[in-house]
Short mmCIF file of C-alpha atoms in Angstrom, two decimals:
data_model
loop_
_atom_site.label_atom_id
_atom_site.label_comp_id
_atom_site.label_asym_id
_atom_site.label_seq_id
_atom_site.Cartn_x
_atom_site.Cartn_y
_atom_site.Cartn_z
CA MET A 1 -0.01 -0.01 0.18
CA PRO A 2 1.42 3.24 -0.82
CA LYS A 3 2.29 5.50 2.14
CA THR A 4 1.67 9.20 2.72
CA TRP A 5 3.51 12.23 4.50
CA ASN A 6 2.86 15.76 5.29
CA VAL A 7 5.19 18.50 4.82
CA LYS A 8 4.46 21.83 6.45
CA ILE A 9 5.10 24.51 4.01
CA ASP A 10 4.72 28.46 4.11
CA ASN A 11 4.20 28.67 0.01
CA TYR A 12 4.76 26.66 -3.01
CA ILE A 13 4.72 27.24 -6.74
CA GLN A 14 3.67 25.05 -9.54
CA ALA A 15 6.99 24.97 -11.66
CA ASN A 16 5.34 22.51 -14.25
CA PRO A 17 2.54 20.00 -14.17
CA ASN A 18 4.40 17.31 -12.71
CA CYS A 19 6.92 19.63 -10.34
CA ILE A 20 6.09 21.49 -7.51
CA ILE A 21 9.05 24.03 -5.38
CA ALA A 22 8.14 24.62 -1.75
CA THR A 23 9.27 26.56 1.51
CA ALA A 24 9.06 23.75 4.05
CA HIS A 25 9.44 23.91 8.01
CA VAL A 26 12.31 22.00 9.03
CA ASP A 27 11.25 21.11 12.49
CA SER A 28 8.34 18.97 11.36
CA PHE A 29 9.91 17.40 8.29
CA PRO A 30 9.67 13.87 7.91
CA THR A 31 13.13 12.42 8.49
CA ASP A 32 11.63 8.68 7.60
CA LEU A 33 11.08 9.13 3.93
CA PRO A 34 12.65 6.27 1.81
CA LEU A 35 15.63 6.84 0.27
CA GLU A 36 15.80 4.37 -2.75
CA PRO A 37 15.94 6.82 -5.61
CA ASN A 38 19.17 8.40 -3.66
CA ILE A 39 22.47 6.58 -5.18
CA ARG A 40 24.15 6.49 -1.69
CA GLU A 41 23.29 6.64 1.92
CA PRO A 42 24.25 9.51 4.17
CA ASN A 43 27.24 9.31 6.24
CA ARG A 44 27.13 11.14 9.54
CA LYS A 45 30.88 10.80 9.71
CA SER A 46 31.50 12.70 6.43
CA ALA A 47 32.71 16.69 5.77
CA THR A 48 29.23 17.19 3.77
CA TYR A 49 27.15 15.96 6.78
CA ARG A 50 29.15 17.96 9.67
CA GLN A 51 28.98 21.23 7.31
CA ILE A 52 24.95 20.71 7.20
CA PHE A 53 24.53 19.93 10.78
CA ASP A 54 26.48 22.79 11.82
CA SER A 55 24.67 25.10 9.28
CA LEU A 56 21.71 24.27 10.80
CA THR A 57 22.04 24.27 14.24
CA THR A 58 24.18 27.47 14.65
CA GLU A 59 21.91 29.88 12.59
CA PRO A 60 18.99 28.05 11.66
CA ILE A 61 16.99 31.22 10.45
CA LYS A 62 19.72 31.45 7.43
CA PHE A 63 19.66 27.93 6.45
CA PHE A 64 17.07 28.35 3.76
CA SER A 65 19.65 30.98 2.06
CA ARG A 66 22.76 28.61 2.54
CA HIS A 67 21.19 25.45 1.43
CA SER A 68 20.47 24.11 -2.23
CA GLY A 69 17.51 22.24 -1.11
CA ILE A 70 15.76 18.77 -1.14
CA VAL A 71 14.61 17.17 -4.00
CA LEU A 72 11.94 14.30 -3.75
CA SER A 73 9.78 12.39 -5.53
CA ALA A 74 6.15 11.32 -5.10
CA ASN A 75 3.41 9.33 -7.00
CA ILE A 76 0.90 11.96 -5.90
CA VAL A 77 1.20 15.48 -4.38
CA LYS A 78 -1.87 17.17 -3.07
CA PRO A 79 -0.94 20.49 -1.89
CA SER A 80 -2.96 23.16 0.41
CA LYS A 81 -1.70 26.64 1.69
CA THR A 82 -0.37 25.12 4.61
CA SER A 83 0.75 21.70 3.68
CA LEU A 84 1.73 19.12 0.98
CA GLU A 85 0.46 15.54 1.46
CA LEU A 86 2.63 13.20 -0.54
CA GLU A 87 1.70 9.97 -1.69
CA VAL A 88 4.89 7.51 -2.02
CA LEU A 89 4.97 4.33 -3.66
CA GLU A 90 7.06 1.60 -2.26
CA ALA A 91 9.99 -0.09 -4.03
CA ASN A 92 8.06 -3.28 -4.14
CA GLU A 93 4.96 -1.63 -5.35
CA GLY A 94 7.36 -0.31 -8.54
CA GLY A 95 7.76 2.74 -7.48
CA SER A 96 11.13 5.20 -7.41
CA ASP A 97 9.73 7.40 -4.66
CA GLY A 98 11.91 9.53 -1.77
CA ILE A 99 14.50 11.38 -1.55
CA ILE A 100 16.34 11.66 -4.62
CA ASN A 101 19.05 14.13 -3.27
CA GLY A 102 19.46 15.47 0.30
CA GLY A 103 19.75 12.56 2.34
CA HIS A 104 22.52 14.16 4.55
CA THR A 105 20.18 17.10 5.28
CA VAL A 106 17.66 14.85 6.14
CA LEU A 107 19.70 13.18 9.07
CA ALA A 108 20.86 16.64 9.95
CA PHE A 109 17.35 17.27 10.52
CA GLU A 110 16.85 13.97 12.23
CA GLN A 111 19.98 14.37 14.61
CA ALA A 112 19.20 18.20 15.61
CA LYS A 113 15.97 17.02 16.60
CA ASN A 114 16.97 14.38 18.86
CA TYR A 115 19.74 17.24 20.23
CA LYS A 116 16.42 19.42 21.12
CA TYR A 117 17.83 22.13 18.91
CA ASP A 118 15.22 25.13 18.28
CA LEU A 119 14.45 24.55 14.69
CA THR A 120 11.21 26.56 14.50
CA GLN A 121 12.60 29.52 12.05
CA ALA A 122 14.55 27.15 10.05
CA ARG A 123 13.28 26.49 6.42
CA VAL A 124 14.41 24.49 3.49
CA LYS A 125 13.71 24.63 -0.22
CA VAL A 126 12.23 21.03 -1.35
CA THR A 127 11.54 20.32 -5.09
CA ILE A 128 9.11 17.60 -5.40
CA HIS A 129 8.96 15.61 -8.86
CA ILE A 130 5.62 13.81 -9.72
CA GLY A 131 5.12 10.53 -11.05
CA LEU A 132 8.64 9.72 -12.09
CA THR A 133 9.78 6.57 -13.78
CA GLU A 134 12.53 4.71 -12.11
CA GLU A 135 14.89 5.52 -14.77
CA SER A 136 14.00 9.35 -14.83
CA ALA A 137 14.71 9.46 -10.90
CA LYS A 138 17.82 7.86 -11.45
CA ASP A 139 18.72 10.42 -13.84
CA ILE A 140 18.16 13.19 -11.78
CA ALA A 141 19.88 11.49 -8.58
CA LEU A 142 23.06 10.97 -10.74
CA ALA A 143 22.77 14.45 -11.86
CA SER A 144 22.29 15.92 -8.38
CA ASN A 145 24.43 14.52 -5.92
CA THR A 146 27.14 16.98 -6.62
CA THR A 147 28.16 18.66 -3.27
CA THR A 148 30.74 15.77 -2.82
CA PRO A 149 32.18 13.41 -5.00
CA VAL A 150 30.25 10.49 -5.73
CA ASP A 151 32.00 7.15 -6.46
CA SER A 152 32.07 5.20 -10.07
CA ARG A 153 30.68 2.28 -8.34
CA SER A 154 27.53 4.35 -6.61
CA LYS A 155 26.78 5.55 -10.41
CA VAL A 156 27.13 2.14 -12.11
CA ASN A 157 24.61 0.75 -9.32
CA ALA A 158 22.06 3.51 -10.02
CA ARG A 159 21.88 2.90 -13.50
CA GLY A 160 21.15 -0.82 -12.57
CA ASP A 161 24.14 -2.19 -14.30
CA TYR A 162 24.87 -4.83 -11.45
CA LYS A 163 21.71 -6.46 -11.84
CA PHE A 164 23.21 -9.17 -13.50
CA LEU A 165 25.57 -9.97 -10.49
CA LYS A 166 22.91 -9.23 -7.91
CA GLN A 167 20.58 -11.87 -9.56
CA TYR A 168 23.41 -14.44 -9.94
CA LEU A 169 24.42 -14.08 -6.18
CA ALA A 170 20.92 -14.58 -5.07
CA GLN A 171 20.75 -17.82 -6.81
CA LEU A 172 23.84 -18.93 -5.45
CA GLU A 173 22.52 -17.87 -1.95
CA GLN A 174 19.64 -20.01 -2.57
CA LYS A 175 21.50 -22.42 -3.82
CA GLU A 176 24.58 -23.17 -1.33
CA ASP A 177 22.79 -22.03 1.68
CA ARG A 178 25.07 -18.79 2.27
CA LYS A 179 24.93 -15.28 2.36
CA PHE A 180 26.65 -12.41 0.75
CA ARG A 181 27.65 -9.16 1.95
CA ILE A 182 28.93 -6.84 -0.47
CA ALA A 183 28.69 -2.99 -0.71
CA TYR A 184 27.52 -1.91 -4.23
CA TYR A 185 27.42 1.74 -3.42
CA GLN A 186 28.80 4.48 -0.82
CA ASN A 187 27.88 4.34 2.53
CA GLN A 188 25.61 1.12 2.41
CA SER A 189 24.14 0.08 5.56
CA GLY A 190 25.11 -3.59 6.43
CA ALA A 191 27.87 -4.34 4.21
CA PRO A 192 31.31 -4.43 6.09
CA ARG A 193 33.76 -1.75 5.14
CA ASN A 194 36.51 -3.76 3.97
CA ALA A 195 37.30 -3.30 0.80
CA GLN A 196 37.36 -7.04 -0.33
CA CYS A 197 33.70 -6.85 0.21
CA ASN A 198 33.39 -4.25 -2.45
CA VAL A 199 31.68 -4.97 -5.92
CA THR A 200 34.61 -3.97 -7.67
CA HIS A 201 36.89 -6.62 -6.06
CA LEU A 202 34.08 -9.11 -7.29
CA LEU A 203 34.66 -7.67 -10.63
CA LYS A 204 38.51 -8.02 -10.35
CA LEU A 205 38.46 -11.70 -9.05
CA LEU A 206 36.29 -12.62 -11.92
CA ASN A 207 38.68 -10.47 -14.44
CA CYS A 208 41.69 -12.73 -13.05
CA LEU A 209 40.04 -15.98 -14.44
CA ASP A 210 39.60 -14.54 -18.02
CA ARG A 211 42.38 -16.58 -19.88
CA ASN A 212 40.87 -15.44 -23.06
CA ARG A 213 41.33 -11.59 -22.25
CA TYR A 214 44.52 -12.08 -19.89
CA ASN A 215 46.96 -14.75 -22.27
CA PRO A 216 50.44 -14.44 -21.96
CA ASP A 217 50.92 -16.59 -24.73
CA GLY A 218 48.49 -14.35 -27.19
CA ASN A 219 49.40 -11.53 -29.13
CA LYS A 220 47.22 -8.99 -26.70
CA ARG A 221 49.05 -6.29 -25.03
CA ALA A 222 47.82 -7.37 -21.61
CA LYS A 223 49.39 -10.65 -20.45
CA HIS A 224 48.11 -10.81 -16.83
CA PRO A 225 45.44 -8.97 -15.27
CA ALA A 226 47.36 -6.71 -13.19
CA ASN A 227 46.47 -2.96 -13.25
CA MET A 228 43.03 -3.73 -13.67
CA ASN A 229 40.55 -0.49 -13.96
CA ILE A 230 36.95 -1.38 -13.02
CA THR A 231 35.01 0.39 -15.95
CA SER A 232 32.45 3.22 -14.49
CA ASN A 233 30.01 2.00 -17.40
CA ILE A 234 28.99 -1.64 -17.87
CA THR A 235 28.55 -2.24 -21.89
CA ASP A 236 26.39 -4.81 -23.28
CA THR A 237 29.60 -6.60 -24.65
CA GLU A 238 31.22 -6.42 -21.04
CA ARG A 239 28.08 -7.42 -19.19
CA GLU A 240 28.07 -10.48 -21.71
CA ARG A 241 31.99 -11.21 -20.84
CA LEU A 242 31.08 -10.93 -17.09
CA THR A 243 28.26 -13.27 -17.63
CA ALA A 244 30.12 -15.87 -18.93
CA LEU A 245 32.87 -15.44 -16.08
CA LEU A 246 30.06 -15.91 -13.51
CA PRO A 247 29.98 -19.36 -13.00
CA LEU A 248 33.87 -19.25 -11.75
CA LEU A 249 33.49 -16.52 -9.17
CA PRO A 250 32.52 -19.73 -6.18
CA LYS A 251 36.03 -21.31 -7.28
CA ALA A 252 37.58 -17.33 -7.11
CA LEU A 253 35.85 -16.86 -3.57
CA TRP A 254 36.99 -20.19 -2.38
CA ILE A 255 40.68 -19.41 -3.74
CA GLU A 256 40.88 -16.21 -1.73
CA GLN A 257 39.41 -17.59 1.36
CA ARG A 258 41.53 -20.59 1.52
CA PHE A 259 44.71 -18.13 0.78
CA TYR A 260 43.52 -16.11 3.81
CA GLU A 261 43.24 -19.54 5.70
CA ILE A 262 46.61 -20.23 4.71
CA ILE A 263 48.13 -16.73 6.05
CA GLN A 264 45.97 -17.10 9.32
CA GLU A 265 47.89 -20.67 9.78
CA HIS A 266 50.84 -19.25 9.31
CA ILE A 267 50.69 -15.93 11.65
CA SER A 268 49.09 -18.50 14.15
CA ASN A 269 52.42 -20.55 14.60
CA PRO A 270 55.22 -18.26 13.54
CA ARG A 271 58.71 -19.63 13.72
CA ARG A 272 59.79 -16.77 16.20
CA LYS A 273 56.99 -16.16 19.23
CA GLY A 274 55.32 -12.80 18.65
CA VAL A 275 57.10 -12.00 15.31
CA ASN A 276 55.26 -11.74 11.98
CA ASP A 277 57.64 -12.18 9.06
CA LEU A 278 54.77 -11.23 5.96
CA ALA A 279 55.09 -8.02 4.73
CA SER A 280 52.13 -5.97 4.60
CA ILE A 281 49.94 -8.20 7.10
CA ASP A 282 48.88 -6.37 9.99
CA ILE A 283 48.04 -8.26 13.05
CA ARG A 284 46.09 -5.88 14.72
CA LYS A 285 43.39 -5.34 12.19
CA THR A 286 40.73 -7.78 11.15
CA THR A 287 39.40 -8.66 7.61
CA LEU A 288 36.17 -9.83 6.47
CA LEU A 289 35.43 -11.67 3.15
CA PRO A 290 32.15 -11.19 1.04
CA ASP A 291 30.98 -14.75 1.81
CA SER A 292 33.22 -15.88 4.90
CA LYS A 293 31.29 -16.53 8.14
CA TYR A 294 34.23 -15.49 10.39
CA SER A 295 36.83 -12.59 10.35
CA PHE A 296 40.36 -13.29 9.98
CA GLY A 297 42.65 -12.16 12.72
CA PHE A 298 44.74 -9.51 10.41
CA GLY A 299 44.72 -7.06 7.77
CA ALA A 300 46.04 -7.25 4.27
CA PRO A 301 46.18 -5.40 1.10
CA THR A 302 42.80 -5.96 -0.82
CA ASP A 303 44.67 -7.52 -4.23
CA LEU A 304 46.97 -9.40 -1.91
CA ALA A 305 45.31 -12.36 -3.21
CA LEU A 306 44.37 -11.69 -7.02
CA PRO A 307 47.86 -13.06 -8.59
CA ILE A 308 46.93 -16.22 -6.84
CA VAL A 309 43.73 -16.37 -8.29
CA ALA A 310 45.04 -15.47 -11.36
CA SER A 311 47.45 -18.25 -11.86
CA TYR A 312 44.42 -20.55 -11.71
CA ARG A 313 43.31 -19.37 -15.15
CA VAL A 314 46.15 -21.69 -16.76
CA PHE A 315 43.53 -24.56 -15.79
CA LEU A 316 40.63 -23.11 -17.78
CA ASP A 317 39.92 -23.70 -21.48
CA LYS A 318 38.97 -21.24 -23.91
CA ASP A 319 34.96 -21.99 -22.86
CA TYR A 320 36.13 -21.36 -19.43
CA LYS A 321 35.82 -25.00 -18.31
CA TRP A 322 38.28 -26.58 -16.09
CA ILE A 323 41.23 -28.73 -17.88
CA LEU A 324 41.31 -30.66 -14.42
CA PRO A 325 38.53 -31.23 -12.16
CA PHE A 326 39.12 -28.27 -9.75
CA GLU A 327 38.49 -30.39 -6.29
CA GLU A 328 40.95 -32.56 -7.18
CA PHE A 329 44.14 -29.75 -7.81
CA ALA A 330 42.69 -26.84 -6.13
CA GLU A 331 44.14 -27.74 -2.44
CA ASP A 332 47.12 -29.00 -3.60
CA PHE A 333 48.22 -26.38 -5.85
CA ILE A 334 47.40 -23.32 -3.65
CA GLN A 335 49.89 -25.20 -1.02
CA GLN A 336 52.73 -25.43 -3.51
CA LEU A 337 52.38 -21.58 -4.59
CA TRP A 338 52.41 -20.74 -0.85
CA THR A 339 55.07 -23.18 0.04
CA ASN A 340 57.79 -22.41 -3.24
CA SER A 341 56.67 -18.94 -3.84
CA PHE A 342 54.35 -16.61 -2.54
CA ARG A 343 55.49 -17.06 1.49
CA ARG A 344 58.93 -16.14 0.35
CA TYR A 345 58.01 -13.46 -1.81
CA LEU A 346 56.24 -11.84 1.24
CA VAL A 347 59.11 -12.92 3.87
CA SER A 348 61.75 -11.00 1.57
CA GLU A 349 59.83 -7.99 1.27
CA LYS A 350 59.18 -7.83 5.10
CA THR A 351 63.34 -8.80 5.50
CA ALA A 352 63.89 -5.57 2.96
CA GLY A 353 61.61 -3.39 4.71
CA ASN A 354 59.08 -2.76 2.04
CA THR A 355 55.35 -3.36 1.75
CA VAL A 356 53.41 -4.93 -1.28
CA GLY A 357 50.29 -3.09 -0.85
CA THR A 358 49.00 -1.54 -3.96
CA LYS A 359 52.28 -2.44 -5.67
CA ILE A 360 51.34 -5.97 -6.05
CA SER A 361 48.99 -4.90 -8.75
CA ARG A 362 52.07 -3.52 -10.87
CA ASN A 363 54.44 -6.34 -9.91
CA GLN A 364 54.46 -7.95 -13.18
CA GLU A 365 57.30 -10.32 -12.11
CA ILE A 366 54.87 -12.03 -9.53
CA TRP A 367 52.14 -12.38 -11.80
CA GLU A 368 54.13 -13.94 -14.27
CA SER A 369 55.95 -16.46 -11.93
CA LEU A 370 52.75 -17.77 -10.40
CA TYR A 371 51.38 -18.18 -13.83
CA ILE A 372 54.61 -20.13 -15.25
CA SER A 373 54.18 -22.23 -11.81
CA ALA A 374 50.83 -22.93 -12.89
CA GLN A 375 51.74 -24.00 -16.29
CA SER A 376 54.42 -26.24 -14.76
CA TYR A 377 52.10 -28.17 -12.47
CA LEU A 378 49.38 -28.50 -14.95
CA ASN A 379 51.97 -29.76 -17.66
CA GLN A 380 53.16 -32.32 -14.72
CA HIS A 381 49.46 -33.46 -14.33
CA LEU A 382 48.78 -33.92 -17.94
CA MET A 383 51.96 -35.89 -18.64
CA GLN A 384 51.07 -38.36 -15.55
CA MET A 385 47.72 -38.68 -17.23
CA VAL A 386 49.16 -39.56 -20.48
CA ASN A 387 51.67 -42.01 -19.07
CA SER A 388 48.79 -43.45 -16.99
CA SER A 389 46.66 -43.94 -20.10
CA LYS A 390 49.53 -45.43 -21.97
CA GLU A 391 50.28 -47.70 -19.06
CA GLU A 392 46.70 -49.06 -19.03
CA GLU A 393 46.49 -49.29 -22.77
CA SER A 394 49.95 -51.36 -22.52
CA HIS A 395 48.13 -53.87 -19.95
CA VAL A 396 45.12 -54.02 -22.07
CA THR A 397 47.20 -55.05 -25.60
CA GLN A 398 49.70 -57.86 -23.28
CA GLY A 399 46.17 -59.01 -21.33
CA ALA A 400 44.75 -59.57 -25.13
CA LYS A 401 48.13 -60.97 -26.33
CA LYS A 402 48.13 -63.64 -23.28
CA ARG A 403 44.38 -64.61 -24.16
CA GLY A 404 45.07 -64.99 -27.56
CA LYS A 405 48.45 -67.42 -27.37
CA GLY A 406 46.00 -69.27 -24.58
CA LYS A 407 43.07 -69.68 -27.25
CA ARG A 408 45.79 -70.74 -30.20
CA GLY A 409 47.15 -73.50 -27.64
CA GLU A 410 44.18 -74.56 -26.96
CA LEU A 411 42.94 -74.95 -30.50
CA ASN A 412 46.61 -76.65 -31.45
CA ALA A 413 46.22 -79.23 -28.60
CA THR A 414 42.59 -80.21 -29.84
CA THR A 415 43.81 -80.44 -33.36
CA VAL A 416 46.70 -82.86 -32.38
CA ALA A 417 44.53 -84.93 -30.17
CA LYS A 418 42.26 -85.06 -33.38
#
């Protein structure tokens, strides 16, 4: 059912048939209007919020002239001389009504009221768009949020370009009975602050397994998925590519989580008590992954696991199918990478007093080294399979010959008897 809110006003003008601009009272302004049309949630720790709150509470009578106003959308508006009645459709009713721009402002109103500030003299300009489509509301939201920079992820989300990923994850949650905690836009409540839980990190994990785009044996310029720039505009071609990679996401998440578990095991049993010998691993922090059920007792650079994940693309064919059954080699291979290569790399960087951090995304040597290790591992297993197949064929051939000799012997004995 649509909900209604009343906004107390001094006056209003009908800017056009589908837009009303009014001077609204702050002290009675509804602070529970939905935020669906907005492209990010308000953050009370931000400079924008603090400036609005300070302006409102220090000189409320001047707030109208110092503030750009609030932009709303509503399904129906019923105006009178002293109020506007807003009918708002909820998201599940197909609506895109609520606060398009001004979430920080409404949050400041709420907090000022909670602190008992006198806001009776404060006014704010309110622009109300009537009967907007979801697409139109997104366009206005993207154009309106200019007080502070809006990250590209929030813009992509507002345009609905992550819908294909959200749908896949929803199906995966139901199928595998697990929950993903992923931040699709700025200040998203309920999503961890860890950068590993950012939607752009998931896209990086997928890119790491794109053996067609990143193939050192090909003629393409990009040999490894280092320095990945996540596009701020997902085209139809890009969506098609990412959709083809989506079935690999559970494996990519497994590789990253298993890698973090190995690091946890290493720092929990150090060679020297109380000493962490791995570069850029901060034992004073914790880390959450998108689908992990517990936190890891250390902080790590966001991209630390990407070269490990990327090496697994060696085991994929051009149709993104595993050449070897994943469950048969994944654990053994990651243990070899850790023991023979990656642990030594982190230890040597720590000994040299270096950090890896974002540098790992530009370190072509480590990406190439892990890729070559994966090729060697795959070749060894393929040779073992070939040799094993030859041995089986040899056993079958020898057995057939023995059976043939036995039959000829029986035939000769019968002939002699006759």
